[in-house]
Amino acid sequence: MAFIGLRVDDEFTYYGVTYFVHSINPPFVSIQRIDGDKRIRELNYITLVTDSSFELINEAKRRSEKQIQKEKVKLNAFLDSLSEKERERVSSRFEMIKPVLVLEKAKMGDYISILMFSHSYKEYLNEGETINDLSKEKLLTRIGAKYEISTRQLKRYISSFNKAENELPNHGMDGLIRKTAINKRARADELMIEICHPKKKEKVLDVIYVRIENVYIPILKEAIEKHYLTKRKITIRNLEEVIDIMCHQKGLEPIDYNTIWHIIKKRLNPKIRDILRHGEDASREYEATSRGFSATAKAPLHIVEIDHTKLDMDVIDGESGANLGRPWITLGIDVYTRMIWCMHISFDEPSANKVRKAIQHGIFFKKEKELYNTSNQWDIYGIPTIIYVDNGSEFKNVEVKRMINETLKSQVMFRPVATPRYGGIIERVFGRINKDFIHKQAGTRKSNPNELGEYDAENEAIFTLEDIRELLSLYIVDVYHHDIHEGLPLDYPTPSARYYQALDVMGYPEFILPDEEGYYKMELLPTKLKSYKRDGIRENNVIYASQETSRFISKQKNSYKIKYDPDDISRIYVLEPNSKQYIEVPAQSPPADSIVGMNRKTYSLLLKVLREKGLINMQEIPGSRNIREAKSILQKRINERAKSNKRVRQQALKVGFTLTNGVSSQATKNPDKKMSKLELLLEQVNHEKRI
């Protein structure tokens, strides 16, 4: 795996000297030299493991090999080169062997793996049977019976997965790709059929290849779409009769039944087939469920709940002091300890990109102590076993589910519909943060407007969005994590005490190395298919091209997988089809340096302004001069409208513009108010400590 832990007796080098872990006393670790003096030294754990000289002894060889392949590790992407049908085939194979991989780690004494198997794969345990009673062979037999596949084939999948993982860490799933899919060559006698939604002809559901005469292609397409993929659920024999009639009407010989059976059973995506023929019942079969989910987590990062809400307070613009309204906050809470695992605050409404940013904050070492000078480290980090979410569209996004299940090797679990009690922990955290902190600050809206009385939140707001990030970080790290929580045992009543006690027993959690964060950031980016034309790839009215990718130009309608960052449109990453590696491709029109750091929302607004003014047409790509002119026009428009429109002010913040001091605000009349923000928190921290 790409992340490691640190436990008692582990050996490592630190500034060229060999040590071993003497004891763990969270948030510190005691270390002792293996040779030389026997003095025990105590260091902050995060400070130790993030130091560039730190090296685990048993990881040295692996790290050396990885360094040689560093660029390959970051860019290699066989999975993204697959068709969606082949990609789902790999996911299906991984789902089959995942219980075996978890069992192997559980047999080695990994506590989290024991929990994961007991809760997520207990269907493979007979009544009264424990993990200790279950052998790998027994498990393979039971998996084979469930999926109707031989144990020999499952063993091949496991062997291929392990071989690929050993050759290239983080890429075990590459071993599950069919060899013919990696180096697929289109046969001259194979023809393509695009299977579209029966009621939405523009929506392509699947692409299948058949070896049959061209005159039969429209017949097969119509028969599958209009007759087979319907809730009438006709049999393949019935479908053959339909096709026979259509062939007769065209004066053609009928298609052999075996050919039709092979197309339906072997070529057509079974997920598409089942959902269109069986409706909601089938849809539920293909959704990740809370199978085996227990509301009681057994260890740190066993279960993390993530959700969004609007904060009960208004914030202001830092330049003008204008009221911007209420921001959205995304939080992830570790169920076992009640510690906050991740946080993201912005005016962006819940989306797949917002989920991505929150998860990224959770899995990496957090830098809030350096940023905000907190008294304590925000020292919960790493990859959870289960990420538990509600049924919002942003969580059901294909990229988000794949990111959690396959990139992080976690499991995404969905809250049952219309059962708010299942999300009670995260809801209580939101309530507590609002009640204990937000409702005491200037600009609070309260949960119930009647509680405000004569308080004018609009004019009393004094904090900017960055202020709120800072203050909430301070509150979470120095107050919330050290405050008594009713949901925790009396022996360890605070989140930090519960967390440190668990670390003392189980050791520190596995972590992602700082030099591997770049790999995960790339992996978490969204993807899509785009064609490469003579001028390059056109995405969101930006042209991307480079000398290295100009060879992709073709008369054929070839599509290439790209990765893109919604928060920086100055470059994309294109998957090279032969090497299966991503190539960074800068924007050419407009030039990358004119839009570096610009998000998609900002660029869309600039295009809208230019078109309204007649400076470019619908298809035209703006140049650097156009971009500068549009920024000037948009800035002026925002300043004019922002005086009376809070939504425009939020928009200005999202797209990186400033508001002029001409925007009226009570906050600007009381500049001294803002000076008290840190004093307010300090007073609250001291109050909490006195209690």
mmCIF file with all atom_site columns, N, CA, C and O in Angstrom, residues 86-123:
data_model
loop_
_atom_site.group_PDB
_atom_site.id
_atom_site.type_symbol
_atom_site.label_atom_id
_atom_site.label_alt_id
_atom_site.label_comp_id
_atom_site.label_asym_id
_atom_site.label_entity_id
_atom_site.label_seq_id
_atom_site.pdbx_PDB_ins_code
_atom_site.Cartn_x
_atom_site.Cartn_y
_atom_site.Cartn_z
_atom_site.occupancy
_atom_site.B_iso_or_equiv
_atom_site.pdbx_formal_charge
_atom_site.auth_seq_id
_atom_site.auth_comp_id
_atom_site.auth_asym_id
_atom_site.auth_atom_id
_atom_site.pdbx_PDB_model_num
ATOM 1   N N  . GLU A 1 86  ? -15.078 -2.186  -19.850 1.00 0.00 ? 86  GLU A N  1
ATOM 2   C CA . GLU A 1 86  ? -13.911 -2.899  -19.332 1.00 0.00 ? 86  GLU A CA 1
ATOM 3   C C  . GLU A 1 86  ? -13.578 -2.438  -17.922 1.00 0.00 ? 86  GLU A C  1
ATOM 4   O O  . GLU A 1 86  ? -13.143 -3.223  -17.079 1.00 0.00 ? 86  GLU A O  1
ATOM 5   N N  . ARG A 1 87  ? -13.788 -1.138  -17.673 1.00 0.00 ? 87  ARG A N  1
ATOM 6   C CA . ARG A 1 87  ? -13.505 -0.596  -16.336 1.00 0.00 ? 87  ARG A CA 1
ATOM 7   C C  . ARG A 1 87  ? -14.406 -1.245  -15.295 1.00 0.00 ? 87  ARG A C  1
ATOM 8   O O  . ARG A 1 87  ? -13.969 -1.574  -14.178 1.00 0.00 ? 87  ARG A O  1
ATOM 9   N N  . GLU A 1 88  ? -15.666 -1.437  -15.637 1.00 0.00 ? 88  GLU A N  1
ATOM 10  C CA . GLU A 1 88  ? -16.597 -2.081  -14.710 1.00 0.00 ? 88  GLU A CA 1
ATOM 11  C C  . GLU A 1 88  ? -16.243 -3.551  -14.512 1.00 0.00 ? 88  GLU A C  1
ATOM 12  O O  . GLU A 1 88  ? -16.454 -4.108  -13.427 1.00 0.00 ? 88  GLU A O  1
ATOM 13  N N  . ARG A 1 89  ? -15.683 -4.165  -15.548 1.00 0.00 ? 89  ARG A N  1
ATOM 14  C CA . ARG A 1 89  ? -15.248 -5.556  -15.424 1.00 0.00 ? 89  ARG A CA 1
ATOM 15  C C  . ARG A 1 89  ? -14.141 -5.673  -14.374 1.00 0.00 ? 89  ARG A C  1
ATOM 16  O O  . ARG A 1 89  ? -14.125 -6.587  -13.548 1.00 0.00 ? 89  ARG A O  1
ATOM 17  N N  . VAL A 1 90  ? -13.191 -4.710  -14.396 1.00 0.00 ? 90  VAL A N  1
ATOM 18  C CA . VAL A 1 90  ? -12.104 -4.701  -13.411 1.00 0.00 ? 90  VAL A CA 1
ATOM 19  C C  . VAL A 1 90  ? -12.673 -4.482  -12.004 1.00 0.00 ? 90  VAL A C  1
ATOM 20  O O  . VAL A 1 90  ? -12.275 -5.146  -11.043 1.00 0.00 ? 90  VAL A O  1
ATOM 21  N N  . SER A 1 91  ? -13.608 -3.532  -11.884 1.00 0.00 ? 91  SER A N  1
ATOM 22  C CA . SER A 1 91  ? -14.230 -3.267  -10.577 1.00 0.00 ? 91  SER A CA 1
ATOM 23  C C  . SER A 1 91  ? -14.924 -4.511  -10.047 1.00 0.00 ? 91  SER A C  1
ATOM 24  O O  . SER A 1 91  ? -14.862 -4.811  -8.850  1.00 0.00 ? 91  SER A O  1
ATOM 25  N N  . SER A 1 92  ? -15.591 -5.234  -10.936 1.00 0.00 ? 92  SER A N  1
ATOM 26  C CA . SER A 1 92  ? -16.287 -6.459  -10.529 1.00 0.00 ? 92  SER A CA 1
ATOM 27  C C  . SER A 1 92  ? -15.304 -7.509  -10.026 1.00 0.00 ? 92  SER A C  1
ATOM 28  O O  . SER A 1 92  ? -15.538 -8.173  -9.008  1.00 0.00 ? 92  SER A O  1
ATOM 29  N N  . ARG A 1 93  ? -14.182 -7.659  -10.719 1.00 0.00 ? 93  ARG A N  1
ATOM 30  C CA . ARG A 1 93  ? -13.169 -8.624  -10.286 1.00 0.00 ? 93  ARG A CA 1
ATOM 31  C C  . ARG A 1 93  ? -12.573 -8.228  -8.937  1.00 0.00 ? 93  ARG A C  1
ATOM 32  O O  . ARG A 1 93  ? -12.335 -9.087  -8.079  1.00 0.00 ? 93  ARG A O  1
ATOM 33  N N  . PHE A 1 94  ? -12.335 -6.925  -8.770  1.00 0.00 ? 94  PHE A N  1
ATOM 34  C CA . PHE A 1 94  ? -11.776 -6.461  -7.499  1.00 0.00 ? 94  PHE A CA 1
ATOM 35  C C  . PHE A 1 94  ? -12.755 -6.706  -6.354  1.00 0.00 ? 94  PHE A C  1
ATOM 36  O O  . PHE A 1 94  ? -12.360 -7.089  -5.257  1.00 0.00 ? 94  PHE A O  1
ATOM 37  N N  . GLU A 1 95  ? -14.045 -6.488  -6.622  1.00 0.00 ? 95  GLU A N  1
ATOM 38  C CA . GLU A 1 95  ? -15.067 -6.729  -5.602  1.00 0.00 ? 95  GLU A CA 1
ATOM 39  C C  . GLU A 1 95  ? -15.070 -8.197  -5.183  1.00 0.00 ? 95  GLU A C  1
ATOM 40  O O  . GLU A 1 95  ? -15.278 -8.521  -4.013  1.00 0.00 ? 95  GLU A O  1
ATOM 41  N N  . MET A 1 96  ? -14.795 -9.093  -6.110  1.00 0.00 ? 96  MET A N  1
ATOM 42  C CA . MET A 1 96  ? -14.763 -10.527 -5.800  1.00 0.00 ? 96  MET A CA 1
ATOM 43  C C  . MET A 1 96  ? -13.607 -10.876 -4.873  1.00 0.00 ? 96  MET A C  1
ATOM 44  O O  . MET A 1 96  ? -13.761 -11.644 -3.919  1.00 0.00 ? 96  MET A O  1
ATOM 45  N N  . ILE A 1 97  ? -12.415 -10.327 -5.168  1.00 0.00 ? 97  ILE A N  1
ATOM 46  C CA . ILE A 1 97  ? -11.224 -10.749 -4.416  1.00 0.00 ? 97  ILE A CA 1
ATOM 47  C C  . ILE A 1 97  ? -10.953 -9.900  -3.183  1.00 0.00 ? 97  ILE A C  1
ATOM 48  O O  . ILE A 1 97  ? -10.130 -10.268 -2.341  1.00 0.00 ? 97  ILE A O  1
ATOM 49  N N  . LYS A 1 98  ? -11.649 -8.769  -3.050  1.00 0.00 ? 98  LYS A N  1
ATOM 50  C CA . LYS A 1 98  ? -11.370 -7.880  -1.924  1.00 0.00 ? 98  LYS A CA 1
ATOM 51  C C  . LYS A 1 98  ? -11.535 -8.572  -0.572  1.00 0.00 ? 98  LYS A C  1
ATOM 52  O O  . LYS A 1 98  ? -10.705 -8.373  0.328   1.00 0.00 ? 98  LYS A O  1
ATOM 53  N N  . PRO A 1 99  ? -12.576 -9.417  -0.363  1.00 0.00 ? 99  PRO A N  1
ATOM 54  C CA . PRO A 1 99  ? -12.667 -10.112 0.938   1.00 0.00 ? 99  PRO A CA 1
ATOM 55  C C  . PRO A 1 99  ? -11.436 -10.960 1.238   1.00 0.00 ? 99  PRO A C  1
ATOM 56  O O  . PRO A 1 99  ? -11.019 -11.065 2.404   1.00 0.00 ? 99  PRO A O  1
ATOM 57  N N  . VAL A 1 100 ? -10.834 -11.566 0.214   1.00 0.00 ? 100 VAL A N  1
ATOM 58  C CA . VAL A 1 100 ? -9.642  -12.395 0.428   1.00 0.00 ? 100 VAL A CA 1
ATOM 59  C C  . VAL A 1 100 ? -8.466  -11.521 0.849   1.00 0.00 ? 100 VAL A C  1
ATOM 60  O O  . VAL A 1 100 ? -7.706  -11.873 1.764   1.00 0.00 ? 100 VAL A O  1
ATOM 61  N N  . LEU A 1 101 ? -8.303  -10.362 0.197   1.00 0.00 ? 101 LEU A N  1
ATOM 62  C CA . LEU A 1 101 ? -7.215  -9.446  0.550   1.00 0.00 ? 101 LEU A CA 1
ATOM 63  C C  . LEU A 1 101 ? -7.373  -8.952  1.979   1.00 0.00 ? 101 LEU A C  1
ATOM 64  O O  . LEU A 1 101 ? -6.394  -8.831  2.726   1.00 0.00 ? 101 LEU A O  1
ATOM 65  N N  . VAL A 1 102 ? -8.633  -8.667  2.363   1.00 0.00 ? 102 VAL A N  1
ATOM 66  C CA . VAL A 1 102 ? -8.894  -8.210  3.736   1.00 0.00 ? 102 VAL A CA 1
ATOM 67  C C  . VAL A 1 102 ? -8.627  -9.334  4.729   1.00 0.00 ? 102 VAL A C  1
ATOM 68  O O  . VAL A 1 102 ? -8.034  -9.125  5.790   1.00 0.00 ? 102 VAL A O  1
ATOM 69  N N  . LEU A 1 103 ? -9.050  -10.554 4.387   1.00 0.00 ? 103 LEU A N  1
ATOM 70  C CA . LEU A 1 103 ? -8.833  -11.697 5.285   1.00 0.00 ? 103 LEU A CA 1
ATOM 71  C C  . LEU A 1 103 ? -7.346  -11.936 5.506   1.00 0.00 ? 103 LEU A C  1
ATOM 72  O O  . LEU A 1 103 ? -6.918  -12.231 6.634   1.00 0.00 ? 103 LEU A O  1
ATOM 73  N N  . GLU A 1 104 ? -6.551  -11.821 4.451   1.00 0.00 ? 104 GLU A N  1
ATOM 74  C CA . GLU A 1 104 ? -5.108  -12.037 4.579   1.00 0.00 ? 104 GLU A CA 1
ATOM 75  C C  . GLU A 1 104 ? -4.498  -11.063 5.582   1.00 0.00 ? 104 GLU A C  1
ATOM 76  O O  . GLU A 1 104 ? -3.658  -11.443 6.410   1.00 0.00 ? 104 GLU A O  1
ATOM 77  N N  . LYS A 1 105 ? -4.907  -9.798  5.520   1.00 0.00 ? 105 LYS A N  1
ATOM 78  C CA . LYS A 1 105 ? -4.400  -8.811  6.480   1.00 0.00 ? 105 LYS A CA 1
ATOM 79  C C  . LYS A 1 105 ? -4.941  -9.086  7.875   1.00 0.00 ? 105 LYS A C  1
ATOM 80  O O  . LYS A 1 105 ? -4.232  -8.906  8.871   1.00 0.00 ? 105 LYS A O  1
ATOM 81  N N  . ALA A 1 106 ? -6.194  -9.541  7.956   1.00 0.00 ? 106 ALA A N  1
ATOM 82  C CA . ALA A 1 106 ? -6.784  -9.853  9.262   1.00 0.00 ? 106 ALA A CA 1
ATOM 83  C C  . ALA A 1 106 ? -6.041  -11.007 9.926   1.00 0.00 ? 106 ALA A C  1
ATOM 84  O O  . ALA A 1 106 ? -5.791  -10.997 11.138  1.00 0.00 ? 106 ALA A O  1
ATOM 85  N N  . LYS A 1 107 ? -5.650  -12.008 9.138   1.00 0.00 ? 107 LYS A N  1
ATOM 86  C CA . LYS A 1 107 ? -4.917  -13.162 9.673   1.00 0.00 ? 107 LYS A CA 1
ATOM 87  C C  . LYS A 1 107 ? -3.542  -12.759 10.199  1.00 0.00 ? 107 LYS A C  1
ATOM 88  O O  . LYS A 1 107 ? -2.958  -13.445 11.040  1.00 0.00 ? 107 LYS A O  1
ATOM 89  N N  . MET A 1 108 ? -3.022  -11.616 9.682   1.00 0.00 ? 108 MET A N  1
ATOM 90  C CA . MET A 1 108 ? -1.726  -11.121 10.147  1.00 0.00 ? 108 MET A CA 1
ATOM 91  C C  . MET A 1 108 ? -1.877  -10.260 11.398  1.00 0.00 ? 108 MET A C  1
ATOM 92  O O  . MET A 1 108 ? -0.912  -9.696  11.896  1.00 0.00 ? 108 MET A O  1
ATOM 93  N N  . GLY A 1 109 ? -3.122  -10.125 11.885  1.00 0.00 ? 109 GLY A N  1
ATOM 94  C CA . GLY A 1 109 ? -3.356  -9.396  13.126  1.00 0.00 ? 109 GLY A CA 1
ATOM 95  C C  . GLY A 1 109 ? -3.733  -7.941  12.944  1.00 0.00 ? 109 GLY A C  1
ATOM 96  O O  . GLY A 1 109 ? -3.813  -7.199  13.923  1.00 0.00 ? 109 GLY A O  1
ATOM 97  N N  . ASP A 1 110 ? -3.993  -7.508  11.691  1.00 0.00 ? 110 ASP A N  1
ATOM 98  C CA . ASP A 1 110 ? -4.378  -6.117  11.459  1.00 0.00 ? 110 ASP A CA 1
ATOM 99  C C  . ASP A 1 110 ? -5.795  -5.902  11.986  1.00 0.00 ? 110 ASP A C  1
ATOM 100 O O  . ASP A 1 110 ? -6.765  -6.463  11.477  1.00 0.00 ? 110 ASP A O  1
ATOM 101 N N  . TYR A 1 111 ? -5.902  -5.045  13.013  1.00 0.00 ? 111 TYR A N  1
ATOM 102 C CA . TYR A 1 111 ? -7.170  -4.882  13.725  1.00 0.00 ? 111 TYR A CA 1
ATOM 103 C C  . TYR A 1 111 ? -8.262  -4.306  12.833  1.00 0.00 ? 111 TYR A C  1
ATOM 104 O O  . TYR A 1 111 ? -9.404  -4.771  12.836  1.00 0.00 ? 111 TYR A O  1
ATOM 105 N N  . ILE A 1 112 ? -7.917  -3.292  12.050  1.00 0.00 ? 112 ILE A N  1
ATOM 106 C CA . ILE A 1 112 ? -8.904  -2.663  11.173  1.00 0.00 ? 112 ILE A CA 1
ATOM 107 C C  . ILE A 1 112 ? -9.429  -3.671  10.160  1.00 0.00 ? 112 ILE A C  1
ATOM 108 O O  . ILE A 1 112 ? -10.626 -3.697  9.846   1.00 0.00 ? 112 ILE A O  1
ATOM 109 N N  . SER A 1 113 ? -8.549  -4.529  9.634   1.00 0.00 ? 113 SER A N  1
ATOM 110 C CA . SER A 1 113 ? -8.978  -5.538  8.667   1.00 0.00 ? 113 SER A CA 1
ATOM 111 C C  . SER A 1 113 ? -9.908  -6.560  9.313   1.00 0.00 ? 113 SER A C  1
ATOM 112 O O  . SER A 1 113 ? -10.865 -7.034  8.686   1.00 0.00 ? 113 SER A O  1
ATOM 113 N N  . ILE A 1 114 ? -9.650  -6.891  10.572  1.00 0.00 ? 114 ILE A N  1
ATOM 114 C CA . ILE A 1 114 ? -10.542 -7.795  11.305  1.00 0.00 ? 114 ILE A CA 1
ATOM 115 C C  . ILE A 1 114 ? -11.937 -7.181  11.401  1.00 0.00 ? 114 ILE A C  1
ATOM 116 O O  . ILE A 1 114 ? -12.954 -7.833  11.154  1.00 0.00 ? 114 ILE A O  1
ATOM 117 N N  . LEU A 1 115 ? -11.976 -5.895  11.750  1.00 0.00 ? 115 LEU A N  1
ATOM 118 C CA . LEU A 1 115 ? -13.259 -5.198  11.855  1.00 0.00 ? 115 LEU A CA 1
ATOM 119 C C  . LEU A 1 115 ? -13.956 -5.125  10.509  1.00 0.00 ? 115 LEU A C  1
ATOM 120 O O  . LEU A 1 115 ? -15.159 -5.356  10.397  1.00 0.00 ? 115 LEU A O  1
ATOM 121 N N  . MET A 1 116 ? -13.181 -4.791  9.495   1.00 0.00 ? 116 MET A N  1
ATOM 122 C CA . MET A 1 116 ? -13.758 -4.634  8.164   1.00 0.00 ? 116 MET A CA 1
ATOM 123 C C  . MET A 1 116 ? -14.376 -5.947  7.690   1.00 0.00 ? 116 MET A C  1
ATOM 124 O O  . MET A 1 116 ? -15.483 -5.961  7.142   1.00 0.00 ? 116 MET A O  1
ATOM 125 N N  . PHE A 1 117 ? -13.675 -7.048  7.904   1.00 0.00 ? 117 PHE A N  1
ATOM 126 C CA . PHE A 1 117 ? -14.209 -8.337  7.454   1.00 0.00 ? 117 PHE A CA 1
ATOM 127 C C  . PHE A 1 117 ? -15.446 -8.713  8.261   1.00 0.00 ? 117 PHE A C  1
ATOM 128 O O  . PHE A 1 117 ? -16.456 -9.147  7.696   1.00 0.00 ? 117 PHE A O  1
ATOM 129 N N  . SER A 1 118 ? -15.398 -8.512  9.567   1.00 0.00 ? 118 SER A N  1
ATOM 130 C CA . SER A 1 118 ? -16.511 -8.893  10.436  1.00 0.00 ? 118 SER A CA 1
ATOM 131 C C  . SER A 1 118 ? -17.785 -8.139  10.104  1.00 0.00 ? 118 SER A C  1
ATOM 132 O O  . SER A 1 118 ? -18.890 -8.678  10.232  1.00 0.00 ? 118 SER A O  1
ATOM 133 N N  . HIS A 1 119 ? -17.628 -6.886  9.654   1.00 0.00 ? 119 HIS A N  1
ATOM 134 C CA . HIS A 1 119 ? -18.811 -6.079  9.390   1.00 0.00 ? 119 HIS A CA 1
ATOM 135 C C  . HIS A 1 119 ? -19.225 -6.080  7.921   1.00 0.00 ? 119 HIS A C  1
ATOM 136 O O  . HIS A 1 119 ? -20.418 -6.086  7.617   1.00 0.00 ? 119 HIS A O  1
ATOM 137 N N  . SER A 1 120 ? -18.261 -6.096  7.019   1.00 0.00 ? 120 SER A N  1
ATOM 138 C CA . SER A 1 120 ? -18.595 -5.959  5.605   1.00 0.00 ? 120 SER A CA 1
ATOM 139 C C  . SER A 1 120 ? -18.718 -7.291  4.878   1.00 0.00 ? 120 SER A C  1
ATOM 140 O O  . SER A 1 120 ? -19.394 -7.365  3.853   1.00 0.00 ? 120 SER A O  1
ATOM 141 N N  . TYR A 1 121 ? -18.085 -8.332  5.408   1.00 0.00 ? 121 TYR A N  1
ATOM 142 C CA . TYR A 1 121 ? -18.093 -9.616  4.702   1.00 0.00 ? 121 TYR A CA 1
ATOM 143 C C  . TYR A 1 121 ? -18.554 -10.764 5.599   1.00 0.00 ? 121 TYR A C  1
ATOM 144 O O  . TYR A 1 121 ? -18.178 -11.916 5.395   1.00 0.00 ? 121 TYR A O  1
ATOM 145 N N  . LYS A 1 122 ? -19.386 -10.444 6.568   1.00 0.00 ? 122 LYS A N  1
ATOM 146 C CA . LYS A 1 122 ? -19.838 -11.488 7.494   1.00 0.00 ? 122 LYS A CA 1
ATOM 147 C C  . LYS A 1 122 ? -20.744 -12.511 6.800   1.00 0.00 ? 122 LYS A C  1
ATOM 148 O O  . LYS A 1 122 ? -20.989 -13.589 7.341   1.00 0.00 ? 122 LYS A O  1
ATOM 149 N N  . GLU A 1 123 ? -21.210 -12.183 5.582   1.00 0.00 ? 123 GLU A N  1
ATOM 150 C CA . GLU A 1 123 ? -22.017 -13.147 4.824   1.00 0.00 ? 123 GLU A CA 1
ATOM 151 C C  . GLU A 1 123 ? -21.215 -14.413 4.506   1.00 0.00 ? 123 GLU A C  1
ATOM 152 O O  . GLU A 1 123 ? -21.799 -15.466 4.227   1.00 0.00 ? 123 GLU A O  1
#
